[in-house]
Amino acid sequence: MLTAVVGINWGDEGKGRMVDLLAEKSDIVCRYQGGNNAGHTVINERGKFILNLLPSGILRPEVTNVMGNGMVIDLQHLCTEIQKLADAGVSITPKNLKISDKAVICMPYHVRLDCLEEERLADKKYGSTRRGISPVYGDKYMKKALRMADLFAPEDVLYEEVKELVEYKNLTIEGVYHAEGEKTDAIMQWLKTYGEPLKPYVCDVCTYLDEADKAGKTIMFEAQLGVLRDIDFGIYPYTSSSSTIAAYAPIGAGIPGRHVDYTLGIMKAYSTCVGEGPFTCEMFGEEAEALRKAGGEYGAATGRPRRVGPFDAVASKYGVRMQGATEIALTKLDILSYLDRIPVCVAYEIEGKRTTTFTTDRVKLAEARPVIEYLEGWKCDISGCRKKEDLPAAALRYIEYIEKAAECRIRYVSVGAERSEYLTL
Ligand code: GDP
């Protein structure tokens, strides 16, 4: 059984907590794309954890976690993340963490190049997390990257490879950005310091997953970001550099011959967006500040304030379609409890025409105006609700409205950040 837990919107939908919850029924949890630009928050009886690279199943001792070939891994960041969890008493061993030998290494110069480019762009920047993600994916497709398997190469062979790469990167670092070039010895030292401790986790993940699948194990794929940040189906170029959608999950994890059997789309009860680009339903001023505050909408990876807006039916319906979502988990419904009436973006108006069909054409999107309708609020604390009957009638009406607008059945509703704070419909 292959399950995907993916984002319907811009990311930060609360995927981490749903993966953590559903991991109970999974043998294996795989990350299949992205790098440490992700920030998945999991809160359980052991405390609060923000996971950037490690799959969110890592907090469950019986789950095996896989970092797939579709990922880009900053070795230093991963070592630190493993250490932090170890300090908090979470045991991480080659038995519960497997890293694909085909995953690409995000090098210190990728991070530098990301920063140099954002600085060059100044006010035209895309809002990169500055973790080196675009430069490293660029190098992957230029065939100028190192993979985890390269850590096992004889030292002299690796040295020659790194020397070539450093020469190549310095053409840009020195020639384009007029910054100080990289040094081969320093990069070799970095690879040794942070690569050696990770070697025991590196393996042929493809064979591992194939055998696990044949043995009837349950495999869950965990996405980073949502559809609207997908490199192909998102609002390009305001996207991430990888495929965030469920259809890519088996490829990026390492079991490309299989299809996902069940896709759970994670959809927030309102909208948030980190970084630049069109965000049609965006709220401003006091209204925005109140929602941002209520939802604690500050980036888990970067601390940046997130842009906020009401639930966007147009974008969410598109998200459901692109993910092929089987069912939805609606998150953070409790956050809306302070509102007398709840705004919902039900359509866009583009060039004087009303539409509910989303476009990723950024010129059209830049012109789009949100059509807002209001639903009655419930004005009471719902964080204690654990079954449908506990919810106030107005909250149920809101859920039903969203279900219809997004054209997908809502199965779970979360009403608090903790593992147990949810209900099944
Ligand atoms: P992810 O990247 O999709 O995993 O999402 P994030 O972790 O960036 O953002 C979700 C945030 O909302 C985290 O701080 C979660 O702890 C929190 N959260 C998730 N679900 C709920 C919920 O139902 N209610 C509340 N109040 N907080 C939630």
PDB file of C-alpha atoms in Angstrom, residues 17 20-21 41-49 51 56-61 90 417-420:
ATOM      1  CA  ARG A  17       1.569  16.758  11.968  1.00  0.00           C
ATOM      2  CA  ASP A  20       3.217  12.052  12.239  1.00  0.00           C
ATOM      3  CA  LEU A  21      -0.366  11.059  13.010  1.00  0.00           C
ATOM      4  CA  THR A  41       6.374  20.933  12.808  1.00  0.00           C
ATOM      5  CA  VAL A  42       5.458  17.966  14.961  1.00  0.00           C
ATOM      6  CA  ILE A  43       4.223  18.353  18.521  1.00  0.00           C
ATOM      7  CA  ASN A  44       3.780  15.276  20.689  1.00  0.00           C
ATOM      8  CA  GLU A  45       4.334  14.095  24.232  1.00  0.00           C
ATOM      9  CA  ARG A  46       8.108  14.445  23.809  1.00  0.00           C
ATOM     10  CA  GLY A  47       7.931  18.128  22.871  1.00  0.00           C
ATOM     11  CA  LYS A  48       7.970  20.302  19.778  1.00  0.00           C
ATOM     12  CA  PHE A  49      10.150  19.317  16.837  1.00  0.00           C
ATOM     13  CA  LEU A  51      12.070  18.805  10.975  1.00  0.00           C
ATOM     14  CA  SER A  56       8.236  13.190  10.053  1.00  0.00           C
ATOM     15  CA  GLY A  57       8.008   9.467  10.879  1.00  0.00           C
ATOM     16  CA  ILE A  58      11.319   9.755  12.730  1.00  0.00           C
ATOM     17  CA  LEU A  59       9.529  10.418  16.005  1.00  0.00           C
ATOM     18  CA  ARG A  60       7.896   7.006  15.935  1.00  0.00           C
ATOM     19  CA  PRO A  61      10.416   4.328  16.956  1.00  0.00           C
ATOM     20  CA  VAL A  90      15.093  10.282  19.755  1.00  0.00           C
ATOM     21  CA  ALA A 417      -1.399  21.467  16.916  1.00  0.00           C
ATOM     22  CA  GLU A 418      -1.045  18.420  19.154  1.00  0.00           C
ATOM     23  CA  ARG A 419      -1.166  14.876  17.835  1.00  0.00           C
ATOM     24  CA  SER A 420      -4.545  14.088  19.409  1.00  0.00           C
TER      25      SER A 420
END
